[in-house]
């Protein structure tokens, strides 16, 4: 049987495609399979898995994946944190979005305009309006624009 040797890259693609076609649970099955067969995870693995949480708004799962990424010793980038904020926006939860922004700041990660706009959208669903205003002020200081309506 001829096949593609599965490695981190192929698993990352499988996670992304499973999330698109079959949903979060199927994507997480692929993530767990990586452990079973001993394939190394990377920041893209976790970004894809966290992004799979957006459709269902599963912010708790997204946060567990961020924690697992940190515990795995993977150097964080903006991407998985931005994906986590997108999940918070979809779930309409502002406190977790604020927690992600604080963690990004602590890690010296610079959120993009899209990330900050998603955070503002999450804040407006709860009594987090003050946080939305603070984020907007932060964006102005950094010279960033927002695309919120």
Steps between C-alpha positions, in 0.01 A plus 500: 500500500638837397423788730621824642722473804319682777698770672426827680412679177260233377334480841461879508323483165285212622395696811405803292307296243324284759388815681357637174327183389405315819534744788694548819477148642642347184785753496580419864509128415778575250682708763483208744619259232821704476581400858412137435738471203771728642478789253629830635254790532595856411343845529307440176352182645358693792391794284302264277348320798404827673358633173284187487331627818372818332192352331372342821616786723678248724715750686575257787648255252699781337641600839590140581685481169691822577596354838610173338707694246680689777556178698644339188770769492392631162602861443180700464422732212208734439309242296368263770417791730320683221304183427407475870368856495296415189348212698415741783338736252288215359407384852423860602720479810708801593692388811690220324577739210647747747702219661646410158594862433673520839690181428604630160630816668692294757657298217587822313277399209355788301134435410395596150219740418279201416574339838426821688181555300386147588572571866294820484215301344519246783500779758187662366293187575546538874547777750852523365444826322765666714748238379394565140571869549839424657587273208390764252720757678791253490446459127506877447826531696651221287373662181266211419156523340191301580259340258208466742162631393 
